Amino acid sequence: MGRPVVHRSDEEEQQQQRDEDASHSLNALATEALDTVDGDDTELSLEEKARRALECDCVAELRDGPCGTQFSEAFFCFLTSTAEEQGSDCIKPFIAMQLCMSSHPTAFTQYTGDEQMHERTDQESSKDDTDGHEFLSNTPPEEAIRTPRS
Amino acid sequence: MGRRGRMLSTWLPAPERLIAIGDIHGDLSKARAALRVAQVLDANDHWIGGKTVVVQVGDLLDRGGEELKVIYLLEKLKLEAQSAGGDVHVLNGNHEIMNMEGDFRYVTPAGLNDFRNWAHWFTLGNLLKDKCGGLTKTPDLFHSIPVSYPEGLRARIAALRPGGPISSRFLANHRTVLVVGSSVFVHGGLLPAHMDYGLEHINQEVRDWILGKNGWRGPSYLHGANAIVWLRKYSDVKESRCDCELLNEAIASIPGAQRMVVGHTIQHRRGINSICNDTVIRVDVGLSKGCGDGEPQVLEIMNDRELRVLSAHSPLQFINAGNTTKNGIAIKDKDKIGLQSLLPDNPQQYV
């Protein structure tokens, strides 16, 4: 079977996928940061708006943190992106930011499964799950979970 | 790009060109191969199908390790297709339902790993948001899932349970039944009883469940041998085991319907074929390497009536309503040079 000469690598596809997830996060940040930009919108260039957005206090922790440079570049690229899927032309700075975050685990701690913290979270989110009075859990109960026979 | 509130129409008008693709089961390269045989995807993964409408009949999940990539590819293609006047529709198969309900019997180690990686990046994305002042705190992806579960399993449950990020964003927008012109698409098959329930009702109810409104377990018509997504009465490879009478009864109760297009049962060694006087076309060719690595074939429906099997290697076949399927039948349109160039050197076979 002949293969096409040029084709997207699987890594590119995976990166596209990660970009989408990151884009969703960045979308939220962008809205927040852009809201604080002063001045007449129509007179400022896209680059200028992006620059000012990066000065927002709301992104200070990321901008001034261990991955500040990478974050700023990725965020700037996203804000100034005019691609149909905003940020889809920012693969390189996204990768750089993600690599940086991965190599600074203490600064970017995820939920590590601290039992106590989780129990509390469980109770809190149980309340969030309720829509009215009846509690309907969307999590399959342990007895319903089936795994491949090894 | 929130689409949560959007209604999914159960009935769509017939396009000039309609393509049906069978079960994919986590195999990205075979998904691409099928889309290329359908001539809707170019070498750079872009839509070149113009106004073609593609319907994929479900089972993107399980048996392969590239499930998320397949989901994202089809979603991206949908957007590109819509810009060009076409569309891509994906149905829910039994493996989607199983995964959303925590039944991971057919997951592969690669699949578990893929979701574990996905969860890593998803939670990092949430962290970004949490470090930004003024945004509401992101909910814990893993809430209510015991920490004692292995990581891959936790991630898969988190992603795919009703209301989870992957189920809400993608699977909730996949229909369970879809009628395009005179073709009824469904993963397993429809019984007259399902018709009584109402096709729109089914689609809406399943969607609401996937969005997390009704607990962990799906509606009853998704379970059991006679379920919409499990039925094999029209797709058994042995024609004698199929129930044409029941099929015709079901089709007769759907206004305007002439045929059912189903996946779910691998058509071993037969490829795409039709039975019961072409009133059901079985399109699951076992594409995935986890299912036998079947040769890529798709069903093409032109002008809501001319049925053809497209494939890279086998001779093109016509399925004519009223006749039984024949192999190597004369190709009416000799201008399809692109596809013919992929066929073995037997020009005399095609007059």
GROMACS .gro file of N, CA and C in nm, chain A:
model
  450
    1MET      N    1   0.085  -0.120   0.000
    1MET     CA    2   0.000   0.000   0.000
    1MET      C    3   0.088   0.124   0.000
    2GLY      N    4   0.066   0.214  -0.090
    2GLY     CA    5   0.150   0.334  -0.096
    2GLY      C    6   0.117   0.430   0.016
    3ARG      N    7   0.212   0.498   0.066
    3ARG     CA    8   0.188   0.598   0.170
    3ARG      C    9   0.199   0.737   0.108
    4PRO      N   10   0.121   0.830   0.157
    4PRO     CA   11   0.136   0.967   0.105
    4PRO      C   12   0.274   1.020   0.141
    5VAL      N   13   0.327   1.108   0.056
    5VAL     CA   14   0.463   1.156   0.077
    5VAL      C   15   0.473   1.243   0.202
    6VAL      N   16   0.376   1.330   0.217
    6VAL     CA   17   0.379   1.419   0.334
    6VAL      C   18   0.256   1.390   0.418
    7HIS      N   19   0.275   1.367   0.542
    7HIS     CA   20   0.157   1.350   0.627
    7HIS      C   21   0.186   1.400   0.767
    8ARG      N   22   0.084   1.438   0.835
    8ARG     CA   23   0.097   1.485   0.973
    8ARG      C   24   0.144   1.371   1.062
    9SER      N   25   0.243   1.398   1.141
    9SER     CA   26   0.291   1.295   1.232
    9SER      C   27   0.191   1.278   1.346
   10ASP      N   28   0.200   1.163   1.410
   10ASP     CA   29   0.112   1.138   1.524
   10ASP      C   30   0.142   1.236   1.637
   11GLU      N   31   0.268   1.276   1.645
   11GLU     CA   32   0.303   1.372   1.752
   11GLU      C   33   0.232   1.504   1.729
   12GLU      N   34   0.225   1.543   1.602
   12GLU     CA   35   0.157   1.668   1.571
   12GLU      C   36   0.012   1.660   1.610
   13GLU      N   37  -0.048   1.544   1.583
   13GLU     CA   38  -0.189   1.525   1.616
   13GLU      C   39  -0.209   1.535   1.766
   14GLN      N   40  -0.116   1.472   1.842
   14GLN     CA   41  -0.127   1.476   1.988
   14GLN      C   42  -0.107   1.618   2.038
   15GLN      N   43  -0.014   1.688   1.975
   15GLN     CA   44   0.010   1.826   2.016
   15GLN      C   45  -0.111   1.912   1.987
   16GLN      N   46  -0.174   1.889   1.875
   16GLN     CA   47  -0.296   1.961   1.839
   16GLN      C   48  -0.399   1.943   1.948
   17GLN      N   49  -0.407   1.819   1.997
   17GLN     CA   50  -0.501   1.785   2.101
   17GLN      C   51  -0.468   1.858   2.229
   18ARG      N   52  -0.340   1.862   2.266
   18ARG     CA   53  -0.298   1.931   2.386
   18ARG      C   54  -0.323   2.080   2.371
   19ASP      N   55  -0.298   2.130   2.249
   19ASP     CA   56  -0.322   2.271   2.224
   19ASP      C   57  -0.466   2.307   2.247
   20GLU      N   58  -0.554   2.218   2.207
   20GLU     CA   59  -0.697   2.245   2.225
   20GLU      C   60  -0.729   2.260   2.373
   21ASP      N   61  -0.674   2.166   2.453
   21ASP     CA   62  -0.697   2.173   2.597
   21ASP      C   63  -0.639   2.302   2.652
   22ALA      N   64  -0.515   2.333   2.609
   22ALA     CA   65  -0.450   2.454   2.659
   22ALA      C   66  -0.527   2.576   2.612
   23SER      N   67  -0.576   2.571   2.487
   23SER     CA   68  -0.651   2.684   2.434
   23SER      C   69  -0.772   2.715   2.519
   24HIS      N   70  -0.839   2.609   2.565
   24HIS     CA   71  -0.955   2.632   2.648
   24HIS      C   72  -0.917   2.709   2.774
   25SER      N   73  -0.803   2.668   2.835
   25SER     CA   74  -0.758   2.738   2.954
   25SER      C   75  -0.719   2.881   2.919
   26LEU      N   76  -0.644   2.893   2.810
   26LEU     CA   77  -0.595   3.026   2.774
   26LEU      C   78  -0.709   3.118   2.735
   27ASN      N   79  -0.812   3.061   2.677
   27ASN     CA   80  -0.930   3.141   2.643
   27ASN      C   81  -0.982   3.213   2.766
   28ALA      N   82  -0.991   3.137   2.876
   28ALA     CA   83  -1.043   3.193   3.000
   28ALA      C   84  -0.950   3.303   3.051
   29LEU      N   85  -0.819   3.274   3.047
   29LEU     CA   86  -0.722   3.374   3.093
   29LEU      C   87  -0.729   3.498   3.006
   30ALA      N   88  -0.741   3.474   2.874
   30ALA     CA   89  -0.740   3.585   2.779
   30ALA      C   90  -0.855   3.681   2.807
   31THR      N   91  -0.973   3.621   2.827
   31THR     CA   92  -1.090   3.705   2.855
   31THR      C   93  -1.065   3.791   2.978
   32GLU      N   94  -1.012   3.725   3.080
   32GLU     CA   95  -0.988   3.794   3.206
   32GLU      C   96  -0.887   3.906   3.189
   33ALA      N   97  -0.775   3.875   3.123
   33ALA     CA   98  -0.666   3.973   3.110
   33ALA      C   99  -0.704   4.086   3.016
   34LEU      N  100  -0.771   4.052   2.907
   34LEU     CA  101  -0.804   4.156   2.809
   34LEU      C  102  -0.904   4.256   2.864
   35ASP      N  103  -0.987   4.207   2.957
   35ASP     CA  104  -1.087   4.296   3.017
   35ASP      C  105  -1.023   4.414   3.087
   36THR      N  106  -0.898   4.396   3.131
   36THR     CA  107  -0.835   4.501   3.211
   36THR      C  108  -0.759   4.601   3.125
   37VAL      N  109  -0.752   4.573   2.994
   37VAL     CA  110  -0.674   4.663   2.908
   37VAL      C  111  -0.747   4.794   2.891
   38ASP      N  112  -0.677   4.903   2.924
   38ASP     CA  113  -0.739   5.036   2.910
   38ASP      C  114  -0.727   5.085   2.767
   39GLY      N  115  -0.795   5.193   2.743
   39GLY     CA  116  -0.775   5.262   2.615
   39GLY      C  117  -0.878   5.221   2.512
   40ASP      N  118  -0.889   5.303   2.413
   40ASP     CA  119  -0.983   5.281   2.304
   40ASP      C  120  -0.941   5.156   2.226
   41ASP      N  121  -1.029   5.059   2.224
   41ASP     CA  122  -0.996   4.931   2.160
   41ASP      C  123  -0.950   4.948   2.015
   42THR      N  124  -1.016   5.033   1.944
   42THR     CA  125  -0.990   5.039   1.800
   42THR      C  126  -0.853   5.098   1.769
   43GLU      N  127  -0.793   5.171   1.865
   43GLU     CA  128  -0.666   5.236   1.834
   43GLU      C  129  -0.546   5.148   1.865
   44LEU      N  130  -0.566   5.048   1.948
   44LEU     CA  131  -0.454   4.964   1.988
   44LEU      C  132  -0.438   4.847   1.891
   45SER      N  133  -0.312   4.819   1.856
   45SER     CA  134  -0.286   4.702   1.772
   45SER      C  135  -0.305   4.577   1.857
   46LEU      N  136  -0.316   4.465   1.788
   46LEU     CA  137  -0.333   4.338   1.856
   46LEU      C  138  -0.213   4.311   1.948
   47GLU      N  139  -0.095   4.340   1.897
   47GLU     CA  140   0.027   4.318   1.974
   47GLU      C  141   0.028   4.404   2.101
   48GLU      N  142  -0.016   4.529   2.085
   48GLU     CA  143  -0.016   4.620   2.199
   48GLU      C  144  -0.115   4.574   2.305
   49LYS      N  145  -0.230   4.531   2.259
   49LYS     CA  146  -0.332   4.480   2.352
   49LYS      C  147  -0.279   4.359   2.426
   50ALA      N  148  -0.212   4.272   2.353
   50ALA     CA  149  -0.158   4.151   2.415
   50ALA      C  150  -0.052   4.187   2.519
   51ARG      N  151   0.032   4.281   2.483
   51ARG     CA  152   0.138   4.324   2.575
   51ARG      C  153   0.078   4.376   2.706
   52ARG      N  154  -0.025   4.457   2.692
   52ARG     CA  155  -0.088   4.514   2.812
   52ARG      C  156  -0.160   4.407   2.893
   53ALA      N  157  -0.220   4.312   2.821
   53ALA     CA  158  -0.290   4.203   2.892
   53ALA      C  159  -0.194   4.126   2.981
   54LEU      N  160  -0.070   4.110   2.930
   54LEU     CA  161   0.030   4.035   3.008
   54LEU      C  162   0.070   4.109   3.134
   55GLU      N  163   0.040   4.242   3.138
   55GLU     CA  164   0.076   4.320   3.256
   55GLU      C  165  -0.031   4.309   3.364
   56CYS      N  166  -0.140   4.242   3.330
   56CYS     CA  167  -0.251   4.231   3.426
   56CYS      C  168  -0.206   4.157   3.551
   57ASP      N  169  -0.256   4.204   3.664
   57ASP     CA  170  -0.228   4.137   3.792
   57ASP      C  171  -0.279   3.993   3.792
   58CYS      N  172  -0.385   3.975   3.716
   58CYS     CA  173  -0.452   3.844   3.720
   58CYS      C  174  -0.364   3.732   3.665
   59VAL      N  175  -0.263   3.764   3.587
   59VAL     CA  176  -0.173   3.659   3.538
   59VAL      C  177  -0.034   3.672   3.600
   60ALA      N  178  -0.025   3.753   3.706
   60ALA     CA  179   0.105   3.780   3.767
   60ALA      C  180   0.174   3.653   3.814
   61GLU      N  181   0.097   3.565   3.878
   61GLU     CA  182   0.160   3.445   3.934
   61GLU      C  183   0.226   3.361   3.826
   62LEU      N  184   0.159   3.353   3.711
   62LEU     CA  185   0.215   3.274   3.600
   62LEU      C  186   0.330   3.349   3.533
   63ARG      N  187   0.310   3.479   3.516
   63ARG     CA  188   0.410   3.559   3.445
   63ARG      C  189   0.541   3.568   3.523
   64ASP      N  190   0.529   3.578   3.656
   64ASP     CA  191   0.647   3.596   3.740
   64ASP      C  192   0.701   3.465   3.796
   65GLY      N  193   0.636   3.357   3.763
   65GLY     CA  194   0.677   3.226   3.816
   65GLY      C  195   0.794   3.166   3.739
   66PRO      N  196   0.831   3.041   3.773
   66PRO     CA  197   0.947   2.976   3.711
   66PRO      C  198   0.934   2.958   3.559
   67CYS      N  199   0.812   2.956   3.510
   67CYS     CA  200   0.793   2.939   3.365
   67CYS      C  201   0.737   3.065   3.302
   68GLY      N  202   0.772   3.177   3.364
   68GLY     CA  203   0.717   3.304   3.320
   68GLY      C  204   0.746   3.339   3.176
   69THR      N  205   0.869   3.314   3.135
   69THR     CA  206   0.906   3.348   2.997
   69THR      C  207   0.824   3.267   2.898
   70GLN      N  208   0.819   3.136   2.925
   70GLN     CA  209   0.746   3.047   2.833
   70GLN      C  210   0.598   3.079   2.834
   71PHE      N  211   0.545   3.104   2.953
   71PHE     CA  212   0.403   3.138   2.962
   71PHE      C  213   0.375   3.266   2.882
   72SER      N  214   0.458   3.367   2.902
   72SER     CA  215   0.435   3.495   2.835
   72SER      C  216   0.438   3.479   2.684
   73GLU      N  217   0.534   3.401   2.637
   73GLU     CA  218   0.543   3.380   2.492
   73GLU      C  219   0.421   3.309   2.438
   74ALA      N  220   0.380   3.204   2.508
   74ALA     CA  221   0.264   3.127   2.462
   74ALA      C  222   0.138   3.212   2.468
   75PHE      N  223   0.122   3.284   2.575
   75PHE     CA  224   0.004   3.368   2.594
   75PHE      C  225   0.000   3.478   2.489
   76PHE      N  226   0.115   3.540   2.466
   76PHE     CA  227   0.125   3.645   2.365
   76PHE      C  228   0.089   3.590   2.227
   77CYS      N  229   0.146   3.475   2.197
   77CYS     CA  230   0.117   3.412   2.067
   77CYS      C  231  -0.033   3.386   2.054
   78PHE      N  232  -0.092   3.333   2.160
   78PHE     CA  233  -0.235   3.302   2.157
   78PHE      C  234  -0.318   3.428   2.135
   79LEU      N  235  -0.285   3.533   2.210
   79LEU     CA  236  -0.365   3.655   2.203
   79LEU      C  237  -0.355   3.721   2.066
   80THR      N  238  -0.241   3.708   2.001
   80THR     CA  239  -0.223   3.773   1.872
   80THR      C  240  -0.252   3.679   1.755
   81SER      N  241  -0.292   3.558   1.786
   81SER     CA  242  -0.318   3.460   1.680
   81SER      C  243  -0.444   3.496   1.604
   82THR      N  244  -0.434   3.496   1.471
   82THR     CA  245  -0.552   3.521   1.389
   82THR      C  246  -0.594   3.396   1.312
   83ALA      N  247  -0.539   3.283   1.352
   83ALA     CA  248  -0.576   3.157   1.288
   83ALA      C  249  -0.722   3.126   1.317
   84GLU      N  250  -0.784   3.049   1.228
   84GLU     CA  251  -0.926   3.019   1.244
   84GLU      C  252  -0.954   2.952   1.377
   85GLU      N  253  -0.865   2.861   1.415
   85GLU     CA  254  -0.874   2.804   1.548
   85GLU      C  255  -0.765   2.873   1.629
   86GLN      N  256  -0.806   2.973   1.709
   86GLN     CA  257  -0.708   3.061   1.771
   86GLN      C  258  -0.604   2.981   1.849
   87GLY      N  259  -0.479   3.011   1.825
   87GLY     CA  260  -0.371   2.944   1.895
   87GLY      C  261  -0.317   2.822   1.824
   88SER      N  262  -0.382   2.780   1.716
   88SER     CA  263  -0.337   2.659   1.646
   88SER      C  264  -0.202   2.681   1.577
   89ASP      N  265  -0.163   2.807   1.565
   89ASP     CA  266  -0.032   2.837   1.505
   89ASP      C  267   0.073   2.864   1.613
   90CYS      N  268   0.045   2.821   1.734
   90CYS     CA  269   0.136   2.848   1.846
   90CYS      C  270   0.194   2.721   1.906
   91ILE      N  271   0.209   2.620   1.823
   91ILE     CA  272   0.252   2.490   1.876
   91ILE      C  273   0.385   2.499   1.950
   92LYS      N  274   0.482   2.565   1.889
   92LYS     CA  275   0.615   2.569   1.952
   92LYS      C  276   0.615   2.633   2.090
   93PRO      N  277   0.564   2.757   2.105
   93PRO     CA  278   0.563   2.814   2.241
   93PRO      C  279   0.479   2.734   2.340
   94PHE      N  280   0.374   2.666   2.293
   94PHE     CA  281   0.294   2.583   2.382
   94PHE      C  282   0.377   2.468   2.434
   95ILE      N  283   0.449   2.401   2.344
   95ILE     CA  284   0.533   2.289   2.385
   95ILE      C  285   0.635   2.335   2.488
   96ALA      N  286   0.697   2.450   2.459
   96ALA     CA  287   0.799   2.502   2.552
   96ALA      C  288   0.739   2.525   2.690
   97MET      N  289   0.620   2.582   2.694
   97MET     CA  290   0.556   2.609   2.822
   97MET      C  291   0.522   2.478   2.894
   98GLN      N  292   0.471   2.383   2.820
   98GLN     CA  293   0.433   2.255   2.882
   98GLN      C  294   0.555   2.182   2.936
   99LEU      N  295   0.664   2.185   2.859
   99LEU     CA  296   0.787   2.120   2.906
   99LEU      C  297   0.836   2.186   3.034
  100CYS      N  298   0.829   2.318   3.036
  100CYS     CA  299   0.874   2.390   3.155
  100CYS      C  300   0.789   2.353   3.276
  101MET      N  301   0.658   2.351   3.256
  101MET     CA  302   0.568   2.318   3.366
  101MET      C  303   0.595   2.176   3.417
  102SER      N  304   0.621   2.086   3.325
  102SER     CA  305   0.650   1.947   3.365
  102SER      C  306   0.778   1.938   3.445
  103SER      N  307   0.875   2.025   3.414
  103SER     CA  308   1.002   2.016   3.487
  103SER      C  309   1.005   2.101   3.613
  104HIS      N  310   0.893   2.163   3.647
  104HIS     CA  311   0.883   2.234   3.775
  104HIS      C  312   0.761   2.182   3.852
  105PRO      N  313   0.766   2.055   3.890
  105PRO     CA  314   0.647   1.995   3.949
  105PRO      C  315   0.601   2.063   4.077
  106THR      N  316   0.693   2.115   4.155
  106THR     CA  317   0.651   2.177   4.282
  106THR      C  318   0.573   2.305   4.257
  107ALA      N  319   0.612   2.377   4.153
  107ALA     CA  320   0.540   2.502   4.124
  107ALA      C  321   0.405   2.475   4.061
  108PHE      N  322   0.395   2.360   3.994
  108PHE     CA  323   0.270   2.327   3.926
  108PHE      C  324   0.219   2.195   3.979
  109THR      N  325   0.185   2.197   4.107
  109THR     CA  326   0.140   2.073   4.171
  109THR      C  327  -0.002   2.044   4.132
  110GLN      N  328  -0.022   1.919   4.092
  110GLN     CA  329  -0.158   1.876   4.065
  110GLN      C  330  -0.211   1.805   4.188
  111TYR      N  331  -0.335   1.770   4.184
  111TYR     CA  332  -0.394   1.692   4.293
  111TYR      C  333  -0.323   1.557   4.299
  112THR      N  334  -0.249   1.537   4.407
  112THR     CA  335  -0.168   1.415   4.414
  112THR      C  336  -0.244   1.303   4.480
  113GLY      N  337  -0.368   1.330   4.519
  113GLY     CA  338  -0.446   1.224   4.582
  113GLY      C  339  -0.424   1.218   4.731
  114ASP      N  340  -0.406   1.334   4.790
  114ASP     CA  341  -0.400   1.338   4.936
  114ASP      C  342  -0.535   1.293   4.989
  115GLU      N  343  -0.535   1.186   5.067
  115GLU     CA  344  -0.662   1.122   5.105
  115GLU      C  345  -0.756   1.216   5.178
  116GLN      N  346  -0.701   1.288   5.275
  116GLN     CA  347  -0.787   1.376   5.355
  116GLN      C  348  -0.848   1.483   5.267
  117MET      N  349  -0.762   1.539   5.185
  117MET     CA  350  -0.810   1.646   5.099
  117MET      C  351  -0.920   1.593   5.007
  118HIS      N  352  -0.899   1.469   4.964
  118HIS     CA  353  -0.998   1.412   4.873
  118HIS      C  354  -1.129   1.382   4.940
  119GLU      N  355  -1.122   1.339   5.065
  119GLU     CA  356  -1.248   1.311   5.135
  119GLU      C  357  -1.330   1.437   5.144
  120ARG      N  358  -1.260   1.546   5.178
  120ARG     CA  359  -1.331   1.674   5.187
  120ARG      C  360  -1.387   1.711   5.051
  121THR      N  361  -1.303   1.697   4.951
  121THR     CA  362  -1.349   1.732   4.816
  121THR      C  363  -1.468   1.648   4.775
  122ASP      N  364  -1.463   1.518   4.813
  122ASP     CA  365  -1.573   1.428   4.783
  122ASP      C  366  -1.703   1.483   4.838
  123GLN      N  367  -1.699   1.521   4.965
  123GLN     CA  368  -1.822   1.568   5.030
  123GLN      C  369  -1.870   1.696   4.964
  124GLU      N  370  -1.775   1.786   4.935
  124GLU     CA  371  -1.814   1.912   4.874
  124GLU      C  372  -1.878   1.888   4.740
  125SER      N  373  -1.812   1.802   4.660
  125SER     CA  374  -1.864   1.785   4.525
  125SER      C  375  -1.989   1.699   4.522
  126SER      N  376  -2.009   1.617   4.626
  126SER     CA  377  -2.136   1.544   4.632
  126SER      C  378  -2.249   1.644   4.636
  127LYS      N  379  -2.227   1.749   4.712
  127LYS     CA  380  -2.332   1.851   4.719
  127LYS      C  381  -2.346   1.918   4.584
  128ASP      N  382  -2.234   1.940   4.516
  128ASP     CA  383  -2.242   2.004   4.386
  128ASP      C  384  -2.318   1.918   4.287
  129ASP      N  385  -2.308   1.786   4.302
  129ASP     CA  386  -2.373   1.695   4.208
  129ASP      C  387  -2.523   1.705   4.215
  130THR      N  388  -2.574   1.740   4.333
  130THR     CA  389  -2.720   1.736   4.348
  130THR      C  390  -2.785   1.844   4.264
  131ASP      N  391  -2.885   1.804   4.196
  131ASP     CA  392  -2.966   1.899   4.120
  131ASP      C  393  -3.103   1.897   4.183
  132GLY      N  394  -3.121   1.971   4.286
  132GLY     CA  395  -3.248   1.958   4.361
  132GLY      C  396  -3.223   1.875   4.485
  133HIS      N  397  -3.312   1.784   4.513
  133HIS     CA  398  -3.300   1.709   4.638
  133HIS      C  399  -3.237   1.572   4.620
  134GLU      N  400  -3.262   1.512   4.502
  134GLU     CA  401  -3.215   1.375   4.484
  134GLU      C  402  -3.070   1.374   4.441
  135PHE      N  403  -2.993   1.290   4.506
  135PHE     CA  404  -2.852   1.283   4.470
  135PHE      C  405  -2.829   1.173   4.367
  136LEU      N  406  -2.784   1.213   4.248
  136LEU     CA  407  -2.756   1.116   4.143
  136LEU      C  408  -2.608   1.123   4.113
  137SER      N  409  -2.537   1.020   4.149
  137SER     CA  410  -2.394   1.022   4.120
  137SER      C  411  -2.369   0.979   3.978
  138ASN      N  412  -2.280   1.050   3.911
  138ASN     CA  413  -2.244   1.015   3.774
  138ASN      C  414  -2.126   0.920   3.768
  139THR      N  415  -2.074   0.885   3.886
  139THR     CA  416  -1.958   0.797   3.888
  139THR      C  417  -2.005   0.653   3.899
  140PRO      N  418  -1.962   0.568   3.807
  140PRO     CA  419  -2.002   0.428   3.818
  140PRO      C  420  -1.956   0.370   3.951
  141PRO      N  421  -2.045   0.301   4.022
  141PRO     CA  422  -2.006   0.242   4.151
  141PRO      C  423  -1.902   0.133   4.130
  142GLU      N  424  -1.826   0.105   4.234
  142GLU     CA  425  -1.715   0.011   4.222
  142GLU      C  426  -1.758  -0.122   4.164
  143GLU      N  427  -1.875  -0.170   4.203
  143GLU     CA  428  -1.919  -0.302   4.155
  143GLU      C  429  -1.954  -0.302   4.006
  144ALA      N  430  -1.976  -0.183   3.951
  144ALA     CA  431  -2.010  -0.175   3.809
  144ALA      C  432  -1.887  -0.165   3.720
  145ILE      N  433  -1.776  -0.130   3.781
  145ILE     CA  434  -1.654  -0.110   3.702
  145ILE      C  435  -1.598  -0.245   3.661
  146ARG      N  436  -1.571  -0.259   3.530
  146ARG     CA  437  -1.513  -0.382   3.480
  146ARG      C  438  -1.384  -0.349   3.407
  147THR      N  439  -1.285  -0.435   3.428
  147THR     CA  440  -1.155  -0.411   3.365
  147THR      C  441  -1.119  -0.531   3.279
  148PRO      N  442  -1.024  -0.515   3.187
  148PRO     CA  443  -0.985  -0.628   3.103
  148PRO      C  444  -0.928  -0.740   3.189
  149ARG      N  445  -0.960  -0.862   3.155
  149ARG     CA  446  -0.903  -0.975   3.227
  149ARG      C  447  -0.757  -0.985   3.188
  150SER      N  448  -0.669  -0.979   3.288
  150SER     CA  449  -0.526  -0.981   3.252
  150SER      C  450  -0.474  -1.123   3.232
   0.00000   0.00000   0.00000
